[in-house]
mmCIF file of C-alpha atoms and ligand atoms in Angstrom:
data_model
loop_
_atom_site.group_PDB
_atom_site.id
_atom_site.type_symbol
_atom_site.label_atom_id
_atom_site.label_comp_id
_atom_site.label_asym_id
_atom_site.label_seq_id
_atom_site.Cartn_x
_atom_site.Cartn_y
_atom_site.Cartn_z
ATOM 1 C CA MET A 1 47.709 -49.225 -93.594
ATOM 2 C CA LEU A 2 46.188 -50.790 -96.728
ATOM 3 C CA ASN A 3 48.860 -48.982 -98.770
ATOM 4 C CA ASN A 4 51.586 -50.570 -96.632
ATOM 5 C CA ILE A 5 50.114 -54.033 -97.026
ATOM 6 C CA ILE A 6 49.747 -53.718 -100.807
ATOM 7 C CA ALA A 7 53.264 -52.245 -101.167
ATOM 8 C CA SER A 8 54.882 -55.006 -99.130
ATOM 9 C CA VAL A 9 53.149 -57.898 -100.908
ATOM 10 C CA LEU A 10 53.540 -56.485 -104.422
ATOM 11 C CA PRO A 11 57.132 -57.801 -104.891
ATOM 12 C CA PHE A 12 55.714 -61.329 -104.551
ATOM 13 C CA PHE A 13 53.145 -60.818 -107.290
ATOM 14 C CA PRO A 14 53.875 -62.153 -110.785
ATOM 15 C CA GLU A 15 55.725 -59.625 -112.978
ATOM 16 C CA LYS A 16 52.808 -59.509 -115.412
ATOM 17 C CA LEU A 17 50.497 -58.289 -112.664
ATOM 18 C CA VAL A 18 52.953 -55.676 -111.368
ATOM 19 C CA TRP A 19 53.379 -54.508 -114.983
ATOM 20 C CA ILE A 20 49.694 -53.558 -115.004
ATOM 21 C CA PHE A 21 50.500 -51.080 -112.195
ATOM 22 C CA SER A 22 53.815 -49.986 -113.644
ATOM 23 C CA LYS A 23 53.317 -49.621 -117.388
ATOM 24 C CA ARG A 24 51.753 -46.213 -117.084
ATOM 25 C CA TYR A 25 54.993 -44.902 -115.519
ATOM 26 C CA ILE A 26 57.681 -46.715 -117.519
ATOM 27 C CA ALA A 27 58.357 -46.394 -121.247
ATOM 28 C CA GLY A 28 59.246 -50.093 -121.585
ATOM 29 C CA GLU A 29 62.244 -52.401 -121.339
ATOM 30 C CA SER A 30 64.149 -51.326 -124.423
ATOM 31 C CA LEU A 31 65.791 -48.180 -125.773
ATOM 32 C CA GLU A 32 63.409 -48.436 -128.756
ATOM 33 C CA ASP A 33 60.481 -48.130 -126.313
ATOM 34 C CA ALA A 34 62.068 -45.066 -124.712
ATOM 35 C CA LEU A 35 62.743 -43.418 -128.090
ATOM 36 C CA ARG A 36 59.198 -44.122 -129.279
ATOM 37 C CA VAL A 37 57.682 -42.579 -126.127
ATOM 38 C CA SER A 38 60.091 -39.631 -126.357
ATOM 39 C CA LYS A 39 59.157 -38.937 -129.992
ATOM 40 C CA GLU A 40 55.504 -38.983 -129.047
ATOM 41 C CA LEU A 41 56.128 -36.501 -126.190
ATOM 42 C CA ASN A 42 58.342 -34.305 -128.390
ATOM 43 C CA SER A 43 55.479 -34.148 -130.911
ATOM 44 C CA GLN A 44 53.354 -32.593 -128.119
ATOM 45 C CA ASN A 45 56.020 -29.927 -127.561
ATOM 46 C CA ILE A 46 57.322 -31.724 -124.471
ATOM 47 C CA GLU A 47 61.035 -32.277 -123.943
ATOM 48 C CA VAL A 48 62.216 -35.424 -122.164
ATOM 49 C CA THR A 49 64.922 -36.617 -119.817
ATOM 50 C CA LEU A 50 65.774 -40.285 -120.325
ATOM 51 C CA ASP A 51 66.579 -42.451 -117.330
ATOM 52 C CA VAL A 52 68.012 -45.976 -117.535
ATOM 53 C CA LEU A 53 66.540 -47.950 -114.628
ATOM 54 C CA GLY A 54 68.901 -49.563 -112.120
ATOM 55 C CA GLU A 55 70.419 -48.263 -108.898
ATOM 56 C CA PHE A 56 72.570 -49.315 -105.930
ATOM 57 C CA GLN A 57 74.877 -51.464 -108.098
ATOM 58 C CA THR A 58 77.797 -53.282 -106.495
ATOM 59 C CA ARG A 59 79.235 -55.417 -109.326
ATOM 60 C CA LEU A 60 81.887 -53.880 -111.543
ATOM 61 C CA GLU A 61 80.700 -55.636 -114.755
ATOM 62 C CA LYS A 62 77.172 -54.341 -114.151
ATOM 63 C CA ILE A 63 78.497 -50.801 -113.633
ATOM 64 C CA GLU A 64 80.455 -51.022 -116.934
ATOM 65 C CA PHE A 65 77.346 -52.355 -118.641
ATOM 66 C CA TYR A 66 75.268 -49.408 -117.435
ATOM 67 C CA LYS A 67 77.864 -46.909 -118.576
ATOM 68 C CA ALA A 68 77.841 -48.480 -122.048
ATOM 69 C CA THR A 69 74.021 -48.366 -121.974
ATOM 70 C CA TYR A 70 74.016 -44.644 -121.169
ATOM 71 C CA LEU A 71 76.608 -43.856 -123.858
ATOM 72 C CA ASN A 72 74.544 -45.789 -126.395
ATOM 73 C CA THR A 73 71.349 -44.074 -125.227
ATOM 74 C CA ILE A 74 72.935 -40.660 -125.820
ATOM 75 C CA HIS A 75 74.251 -41.695 -129.273
ATOM 76 C CA GLU A 76 70.932 -43.180 -130.389
ATOM 77 C CA SER A 77 68.726 -40.380 -129.122
ATOM 78 C CA VAL A 78 70.945 -37.760 -130.771
ATOM 79 C CA LYS A 79 70.882 -39.824 -133.994
ATOM 80 C CA ALA A 80 67.083 -40.091 -133.812
ATOM 81 C CA GLY A 81 66.807 -36.307 -133.347
ATOM 82 C CA ILE A 82 65.073 -36.607 -129.963
ATOM 83 C CA ASN A 83 64.871 -33.430 -127.892
ATOM 84 C CA SER A 84 66.260 -34.973 -124.749
ATOM 85 C CA THR A 85 68.544 -34.696 -121.776
ATOM 86 C CA PHE A 86 69.531 -37.607 -119.508
ATOM 87 C CA SER A 87 69.154 -38.356 -115.805
ATOM 88 C CA VAL A 88 71.564 -40.600 -113.885
ATOM 89 C CA LYS A 89 71.538 -42.154 -110.430
ATOM 90 C CA PRO A 90 75.131 -42.230 -109.128
ATOM 91 C CA THR A 91 74.578 -45.422 -107.098
ATOM 92 C CA MET A 92 74.166 -47.152 -110.482
ATOM 93 C CA PHE A 93 77.878 -46.388 -110.951
ATOM 94 C CA GLY A 94 78.958 -47.542 -107.476
ATOM 95 C CA LEU A 95 78.813 -44.223 -105.590
ATOM 96 C CA LEU A 96 78.591 -45.911 -102.205
ATOM 97 C CA ILE A 97 81.383 -48.392 -102.984
ATOM 98 C CA ASP A 98 84.034 -46.298 -104.697
ATOM 99 C CA LYS A 99 83.300 -42.637 -105.348
ATOM 100 C CA GLU A 100 86.301 -42.258 -107.715
ATOM 101 C CA VAL A 101 85.073 -45.086 -109.968
ATOM 102 C CA CYS A 102 81.640 -43.490 -109.928
ATOM 103 C CA TYR A 103 83.068 -40.054 -110.771
ATOM 104 C CA SER A 104 85.106 -41.413 -113.644
ATOM 105 C CA HIS A 105 82.111 -43.229 -115.235
ATOM 106 C CA ILE A 106 79.755 -40.291 -114.862
ATOM 107 C CA ARG A 107 82.440 -37.943 -116.170
ATOM 108 C CA ASP A 108 82.635 -40.045 -119.372
ATOM 109 C CA ILE A 109 78.866 -39.764 -119.740
ATOM 110 C CA VAL A 110 78.858 -35.998 -119.151
ATOM 111 C CA LYS A 111 81.747 -35.632 -121.617
ATOM 112 C CA LEU A 112 79.773 -37.361 -124.352
ATOM 113 C CA ALA A 113 76.717 -35.250 -123.518
ATOM 114 C CA SER A 114 78.862 -32.135 -123.640
ATOM 115 C CA SER A 115 80.288 -33.002 -127.066
ATOM 116 C CA ASN A 116 76.673 -33.354 -128.289
ATOM 117 C CA ASN A 117 75.597 -30.117 -126.635
ATOM 118 C CA SER A 118 73.392 -32.105 -124.309
ATOM 119 C CA PHE A 119 72.930 -32.314 -120.559
ATOM 120 C CA ILE A 120 73.148 -34.798 -117.675
ATOM 121 C CA ARG A 121 71.101 -34.395 -114.509
ATOM 122 C CA ILE A 122 72.400 -36.101 -111.365
ATOM 123 C CA ASP A 123 69.332 -37.432 -109.545
ATOM 124 C CA MET A 124 69.396 -37.095 -105.758
ATOM 125 C CA GLU A 125 69.108 -40.395 -103.917
ATOM 126 C CA ASP A 126 68.645 -41.082 -100.198
ATOM 127 C CA SER A 127 70.402 -39.058 -97.485
ATOM 128 C CA LYS A 128 73.444 -41.394 -97.397
ATOM 129 C CA CYS A 129 74.224 -39.951 -100.815
ATOM 130 C CA THR A 130 73.556 -36.229 -100.353
ATOM 131 C CA ASP A 131 77.102 -35.098 -99.475
ATOM 132 C CA LEU A 132 78.614 -37.400 -102.089
ATOM 133 C CA GLU A 133 76.249 -36.218 -104.814
ATOM 134 C CA MET A 134 76.837 -32.554 -103.946
ATOM 135 C CA GLU A 135 80.588 -33.185 -104.218
ATOM 136 C CA LEU A 136 80.180 -35.076 -107.494
ATOM 137 C CA TYR A 137 78.135 -32.241 -108.958
ATOM 138 C CA LYS A 138 80.661 -29.569 -107.928
ATOM 139 C CA ARG A 139 83.541 -31.502 -109.506
ATOM 140 C CA LEU A 140 81.670 -31.983 -112.767
ATOM 141 C CA PHE A 141 80.350 -28.406 -112.785
ATOM 142 C CA ASP A 142 83.927 -27.197 -112.585
ATOM 143 C CA GLU A 143 84.727 -28.919 -115.881
ATOM 144 C CA PHE A 144 81.332 -28.949 -117.657
ATOM 145 C CA PRO A 145 79.331 -26.039 -116.190
ATOM 146 C CA ARG A 146 76.729 -26.043 -118.968
ATOM 147 C CA ASN A 147 76.211 -29.769 -119.277
ATOM 148 C CA VAL A 148 75.499 -30.963 -115.772
ATOM 149 C CA GLY A 149 72.849 -30.323 -113.127
ATOM 150 C CA LEU A 150 71.813 -31.675 -109.742
ATOM 151 C CA VAL A 151 68.556 -32.431 -107.910
ATOM 152 C CA LEU A 152 67.737 -31.032 -104.469
ATOM 153 C CA GLN A 153 64.937 -32.248 -102.202
ATOM 154 C CA ALA A 154 62.734 -29.722 -100.388
ATOM 155 C CA TYR A 155 61.975 -32.203 -97.586
ATOM 156 C CA LEU A 156 65.577 -32.210 -96.334
ATOM 157 C CA LYS A 157 66.252 -29.647 -93.607
ATOM 158 C CA ARG A 158 69.739 -29.031 -95.020
ATOM 159 C CA THR A 159 68.569 -28.017 -98.492
ATOM 160 C CA MET A 160 68.642 -24.231 -98.050
ATOM 161 C CA ASP A 161 72.248 -24.532 -96.782
ATOM 162 C CA ASP A 162 73.101 -26.597 -99.865
ATOM 163 C CA ILE A 163 71.526 -23.933 -102.063
ATOM 164 C CA MET A 164 73.576 -21.210 -100.343
ATOM 165 C CA ASP A 165 76.688 -23.305 -100.823
ATOM 166 C CA LEU A 166 75.957 -23.775 -104.551
ATOM 167 C CA ASN A 167 75.212 -20.069 -104.870
ATOM 168 C CA THR A 168 78.947 -19.463 -104.406
ATOM 169 C CA LEU A 169 79.504 -21.220 -107.785
ATOM 170 C CA ASN A 170 76.632 -19.499 -109.537
ATOM 171 C CA THR A 171 77.470 -16.937 -112.239
ATOM 172 C CA LYS A 172 75.518 -15.194 -114.976
ATOM 173 C CA GLU A 173 77.545 -17.002 -117.686
ATOM 174 C CA ASN A 174 77.255 -20.404 -116.028
ATOM 175 C CA PRO A 175 74.205 -20.611 -113.785
ATOM 176 C CA VAL A 176 73.979 -23.522 -111.381
ATOM 177 C CA ASN A 177 71.254 -25.844 -112.678
ATOM 178 C CA ILE A 178 68.980 -27.441 -110.080
ATOM 179 C CA ARG A 179 65.891 -29.627 -110.335
ATOM 180 C CA LEU A 180 63.856 -29.015 -107.188
ATOM 181 C CA CYS A 181 61.560 -31.835 -106.032
ATOM 182 C CA LYS A 182 59.917 -32.759 -102.734
ATOM 183 C CA GLY A 183 61.960 -35.958 -102.241
ATOM 184 C CA ILE A 184 60.856 -39.586 -102.582
ATOM 185 C CA TYR A 185 62.802 -41.519 -99.916
ATOM 186 C CA ILE A 186 61.747 -42.242 -96.335
ATOM 187 C CA GLU A 187 64.061 -40.157 -94.148
ATOM 188 C CA PRO A 188 64.202 -39.743 -90.351
ATOM 189 C CA GLU A 189 62.452 -36.805 -88.742
ATOM 190 C CA GLU A 190 65.746 -35.364 -87.463
ATOM 191 C CA ILE A 191 66.808 -34.483 -90.988
ATOM 192 C CA ALA A 192 63.591 -34.229 -92.984
ATOM 193 C CA TYR A 193 60.302 -32.351 -92.848
ATOM 194 C CA LYS A 194 57.413 -34.783 -92.721
ATOM 195 C CA LYS A 195 54.259 -32.730 -93.005
ATOM 196 C CA LYS A 196 53.024 -31.839 -96.460
ATOM 197 C CA HIS A 197 52.468 -28.158 -95.612
ATOM 198 C CA GLU A 198 56.035 -27.884 -94.215
ATOM 199 C CA ILE A 199 57.538 -29.522 -97.287
ATOM 200 C CA ASN A 200 55.513 -27.244 -99.554
ATOM 201 C CA LEU A 201 56.561 -24.156 -97.596
ATOM 202 C CA HIS A 202 60.243 -25.064 -97.964
ATOM 203 C CA PHE A 203 59.772 -25.996 -101.612
ATOM 204 C CA ALA A 204 58.435 -22.477 -102.263
ATOM 205 C CA GLU A 205 61.222 -20.836 -100.211
ATOM 206 C CA ASP A 206 63.948 -22.839 -101.952
ATOM 207 C CA LEU A 207 62.446 -22.090 -105.346
ATOM 208 C CA GLU A 208 62.140 -18.364 -104.660
ATOM 209 C CA PHE A 209 65.726 -18.104 -103.406
ATOM 210 C CA MET A 210 67.085 -19.912 -106.458
ATOM 211 C CA MET A 211 65.004 -17.923 -108.913
ATOM 212 C CA ALA A 212 65.821 -14.590 -107.257
ATOM 213 C CA ASN A 213 69.517 -15.525 -107.470
ATOM 214 C CA ARG A 214 69.245 -16.554 -111.118
ATOM 215 C CA PHE A 215 69.896 -20.250 -110.816
ATOM 216 C CA ARG A 216 68.541 -22.258 -113.737
ATOM 217 C CA VAL A 217 65.691 -24.248 -112.183
ATOM 218 C CA ALA A 218 63.588 -27.274 -113.062
ATOM 219 C CA ILE A 219 60.371 -27.213 -111.040
ATOM 220 C CA ALA A 220 59.618 -30.923 -110.569
ATOM 221 C CA THR A 221 56.180 -31.372 -109.064
ATOM 222 C CA HIS A 222 52.655 -32.560 -109.826
ATOM 223 C CA ASP A 223 51.256 -30.567 -106.917
ATOM 224 C CA GLU A 224 48.883 -28.005 -108.362
ATOM 225 C CA LYS A 225 49.321 -25.653 -105.379
ATOM 226 C CA LEU A 226 53.089 -25.589 -105.896
ATOM 227 C CA VAL A 227 52.643 -24.983 -109.609
ATOM 228 C CA GLN A 228 50.499 -21.932 -108.758
ATOM 229 C CA GLU A 229 53.134 -20.829 -106.238
ATOM 230 C CA ALA A 230 55.809 -21.160 -108.902
ATOM 231 C CA TYR A 231 53.811 -18.974 -111.322
ATOM 232 C CA LYS A 232 53.701 -16.233 -108.668
ATOM 233 C CA ILE A 233 57.462 -16.429 -108.034
ATOM 234 C CA ILE A 234 58.218 -16.368 -111.767
ATOM 235 C CA GLU A 235 56.090 -13.257 -112.177
ATOM 236 C CA LYS A 236 57.368 -11.530 -109.025
ATOM 237 C CA HIS A 237 61.025 -11.913 -110.056
ATOM 238 C CA ASN A 238 60.365 -11.478 -113.751
ATOM 239 C CA ILE A 239 62.140 -14.735 -114.629
ATOM 240 C CA SER A 240 62.712 -15.310 -118.337
ATOM 241 C CA ASN A 241 61.557 -18.546 -119.932
ATOM 242 C CA ASP A 242 65.092 -19.815 -120.593
ATOM 243 C CA MET A 243 65.850 -19.870 -116.830
ATOM 244 C CA PHE A 244 63.290 -22.456 -115.797
ATOM 245 C CA GLU A 245 61.128 -25.340 -116.893
ATOM 246 C CA PHE A 246 58.506 -27.550 -115.300
ATOM 247 C CA GLN A 247 59.184 -31.263 -115.019
ATOM 248 C CA MET A 248 56.892 -34.208 -114.408
ATOM 249 C CA LEU A 249 57.165 -37.975 -114.303
ATOM 250 C CA TYR A 250 55.973 -39.988 -117.294
ATOM 251 C CA GLY A 251 52.345 -40.990 -116.833
ATOM 252 C CA VAL A 252 51.581 -38.652 -113.929
ATOM 253 C CA THR A 253 48.940 -35.860 -114.044
ATOM 254 C CA PRO A 254 48.873 -35.347 -117.841
ATOM 255 C CA GLU A 255 45.992 -32.871 -117.474
ATOM 256 C CA LEU A 256 48.018 -30.555 -115.218
ATOM 257 C CA ARG A 257 50.865 -30.916 -117.707
ATOM 258 C CA LYS A 258 48.560 -29.639 -120.462
ATOM 259 C CA THR A 259 47.524 -26.550 -118.502
ATOM 260 C CA ILE A 260 51.181 -25.672 -117.886
ATOM 261 C CA LEU A 261 51.986 -26.081 -121.589
ATOM 262 C CA ALA A 262 48.975 -23.963 -122.492
ATOM 263 C CA GLY A 263 50.539 -21.187 -120.383
ATOM 264 C CA LYS A 264 53.485 -21.333 -122.840
ATOM 265 C CA TYR A 265 55.843 -22.665 -120.196
ATOM 266 C CA ARG A 266 58.477 -25.267 -121.002
ATOM 267 C CA MET A 267 57.779 -28.830 -119.895
ATOM 268 C CA ARG A 268 60.082 -31.827 -119.635
ATOM 269 C CA VAL A 269 58.942 -35.352 -118.812
ATOM 270 C CA TYR A 270 61.152 -37.867 -117.002
ATOM 271 C CA VAL A 271 61.048 -41.096 -119.022
ATOM 272 C CA PRO A 272 62.422 -44.182 -117.208
ATOM 273 C CA PHE A 273 63.070 -47.361 -119.162
ATOM 274 C CA GLY A 274 64.978 -50.641 -118.894
ATOM 275 C CA LYS A 275 64.887 -54.177 -117.657
ATOM 276 C CA GLU A 276 65.098 -53.151 -113.989
ATOM 277 C CA TRP A 277 61.536 -51.831 -114.030
ATOM 278 C CA PHE A 278 60.236 -54.537 -111.662
ATOM 279 C CA ASN A 279 62.719 -53.786 -108.865
ATOM 280 C CA TYR A 280 62.303 -50.074 -109.460
ATOM 281 C CA SER A 281 58.511 -50.180 -109.213
ATOM 282 C CA THR A 282 58.327 -52.431 -106.178
ATOM 283 C CA ARG A 283 61.147 -50.672 -104.309
ATOM 284 C CA ARG A 284 59.557 -47.293 -104.952
ATOM 285 C CA LEU A 285 56.293 -48.594 -103.559
ATOM 286 C CA LYS A 286 57.934 -50.038 -100.470
ATOM 287 C CA GLU A 287 59.846 -46.813 -99.881
ATOM 288 C CA ASN A 288 56.752 -44.741 -100.240
ATOM 289 C CA PRO A 289 53.540 -46.719 -99.759
ATOM 290 C CA ARG A 290 51.491 -43.541 -100.287
ATOM 291 C CA MET A 291 52.275 -44.122 -103.967
ATOM 292 C CA VAL A 292 49.830 -47.042 -103.916
ATOM 293 C CA SER A 293 46.922 -44.670 -103.442
ATOM 294 C CA HIS A 294 48.294 -42.332 -106.160
ATOM 295 C CA ILE A 295 48.464 -45.302 -108.500
ATOM 296 C CA LEU A 296 45.045 -46.685 -107.636
ATOM 297 C CA LYS A 297 43.606 -43.173 -107.985
ATOM 298 C CA ALA A 298 45.351 -42.677 -111.298
ATOM 299 C CA ILE A 299 44.053 -45.998 -112.633
ATOM 300 C CA VAL A 300 40.502 -45.204 -111.609
ATOM 301 C CA ILE A 301 40.389 -41.459 -112.346
ATOM 302 C CA ARG A 302 43.031 -41.270 -115.120
ATOM 303 C CA LYS A 303 43.318 -37.473 -114.730
HETATM 304 P P1 FDA B 401 52.694 -34.925 -104.193
HETATM 305 O O1 FDA B 401 53.344 -36.210 -103.809
HETATM 306 O O2 FDA B 401 52.001 -34.150 -103.139
HETATM 307 O O3 FDA B 401 51.735 -35.216 -105.400
HETATM 308 C C1 FDA B 401 50.827 -34.246 -105.902
HETATM 309 C C2 FDA B 401 49.759 -34.966 -106.707
HETATM 310 O O4 FDA B 401 50.379 -35.531 -107.875
HETATM 311 C C3 FDA B 401 49.162 -36.181 -105.973
HETATM 312 O O5 FDA B 401 48.046 -35.831 -105.232
HETATM 313 C C4 FDA B 401 48.829 -37.118 -107.097
HETATM 314 O O6 FDA B 401 47.579 -36.771 -107.661
HETATM 315 C C5 FDA B 401 49.893 -36.837 -108.129
HETATM 316 N N1 FDA B 401 51.005 -37.782 -108.074
HETATM 317 C C6 FDA B 401 52.237 -37.571 -107.576
HETATM 318 N N2 FDA B 401 53.033 -38.643 -107.788
HETATM 319 C C7 FDA B 401 52.259 -39.557 -108.424
HETATM 320 C C8 FDA B 401 52.482 -40.868 -108.952
HETATM 321 N N3 FDA B 401 53.675 -41.458 -108.894
HETATM 322 N N4 FDA B 401 51.453 -41.489 -109.574
HETATM 323 C C9 FDA B 401 50.233 -40.903 -109.696
HETATM 324 N N5 FDA B 401 49.974 -39.666 -109.248
HETATM 325 C C10 FDA B 401 50.955 -39.010 -108.619
HETATM 326 N N6 FDA B 401 62.765 -37.516 -105.934
HETATM 327 C C11 FDA B 401 63.995 -37.692 -105.377
HETATM 328 O O7 FDA B 401 64.102 -37.947 -104.176
HETATM 329 N N7 FDA B 401 65.116 -37.575 -106.166
HETATM 330 C C12 FDA B 401 65.044 -37.266 -107.486
HETATM 331 O O8 FDA B 401 66.088 -37.163 -108.145
HETATM 332 C C13 FDA B 401 63.773 -37.078 -108.058
HETATM 333 N N8 FDA B 401 63.619 -36.762 -109.392
HETATM 334 C C14 FDA B 401 62.397 -36.397 -109.873
HETATM 335 C C15 FDA B 401 62.255 -35.948 -111.186
HETATM 336 C C16 FDA B 401 61.044 -35.473 -111.643
HETATM 337 C C17 FDA B 401 60.931 -34.943 -113.031
HETATM 338 C C18 FDA B 401 59.910 -35.489 -110.775
HETATM 339 C C19 FDA B 401 58.593 -34.943 -111.225
HETATM 340 C C20 FDA B 401 60.016 -36.005 -109.510
HETATM 341 C C21 FDA B 401 61.242 -36.473 -109.041
HETATM 342 N N9 FDA B 401 61.372 -36.999 -107.761
HETATM 343 C C22 FDA B 401 62.628 -37.204 -107.242
HETATM 344 C C23 FDA B 401 60.155 -37.397 -106.994
HETATM 345 C C24 FDA B 401 59.677 -36.292 -106.085
HETATM 346 O O9 FDA B 401 60.588 -36.117 -105.040
HETATM 347 C C25 FDA B 401 58.297 -36.623 -105.489
HETATM 348 O O10 FDA B 401 58.370 -37.775 -104.723
HETATM 349 C C26 FDA B 401 57.187 -36.798 -106.501
HETATM 350 O O11 FDA B 401 57.308 -35.916 -107.567
HETATM 351 C C27 FDA B 401 55.833 -36.549 -105.849
HETATM 352 O O12 FDA B 401 55.784 -35.247 -105.313
HETATM 353 P P2 FDA B 401 54.864 -34.063 -105.897
HETATM 354 O O13 FDA B 401 55.646 -32.804 -105.838
HETATM 355 O O14 FDA B 401 54.334 -34.415 -107.225
HETATM 356 O O15 FDA B 401 53.723 -33.901 -104.803
#
């Protein structure tokens, strides 16, 4: 209840105040901020995935602007020697308005990543986008199998079917590359698991199926129980280190991150940056008011 109230009034707070909540989770407004944070993480043996903030775009000039921003981000991070991949949200490129325009922009970004031996992850957005983002991934995988990956959400009831579907593309030479997360959007009960224990159960099932079938997997969670579950699956199926990595969001549970790194596992941190941080932070909070308590807890406990 209190979470809901705080989340709904936060957009009316002055930006400076919201920044106090947000700065822990966002590298800053500029590419320089993102590169500085990335260098710092790289120096701790942590790889990064850079994300330019901004989603659900409808104006063509804005979409062009974001493509140019991504291309420049790839150029500059390669030039700066950052150990990085990149994450994109297809609605930034007009997915829900014109899927061909979106495909063509993201293809240009993946092409540049491919020519630099880098990698683009297609983030998974709300359930209006799931079919479209699956289709987008399959098209790009066909052309750039080593340079593109997708995200799947364990809370969606359809996810195991999507995994089975992607398994038909999976080969030893070109494994399908999936980041598995719980899912951040508020979805109706008909299509999504709601209870934490159900989501965790499906997360573990999805992860085990993908690992047993030799997908390349990014395990994106800050949930200590799921991290322990992942260790067991890795051991049970004897999964080599190059077939998986752990991923976490910038600013979240750095202590858990350290214990994973100490186990000699690979770790990548998702680093969002850009001028759209205000909308991003407040929308995220409205979508998922439980985040308010995570944030308050993190500010107080700073674990
Ligand atoms: P859970 O929410 O149970 O959190 C476990 C513990 O972690 C909490 O008790 C708390 O201590 C801490 N915690 C979690 N989030 C926190 C926060 N923001 N601040 C402070 N503490 C926090 N979702 C999606 O729908 N599409 C996507 O493409 C992505 N991409 C993505 C990339 C990466 C690298 C990560 C780590 C996550 C995503 N997500 C996502 C978000 C994901 O779906 C999920 O909402 C969050 O990771 C929170 O779920 P956990 O698994 O961490 O568990």
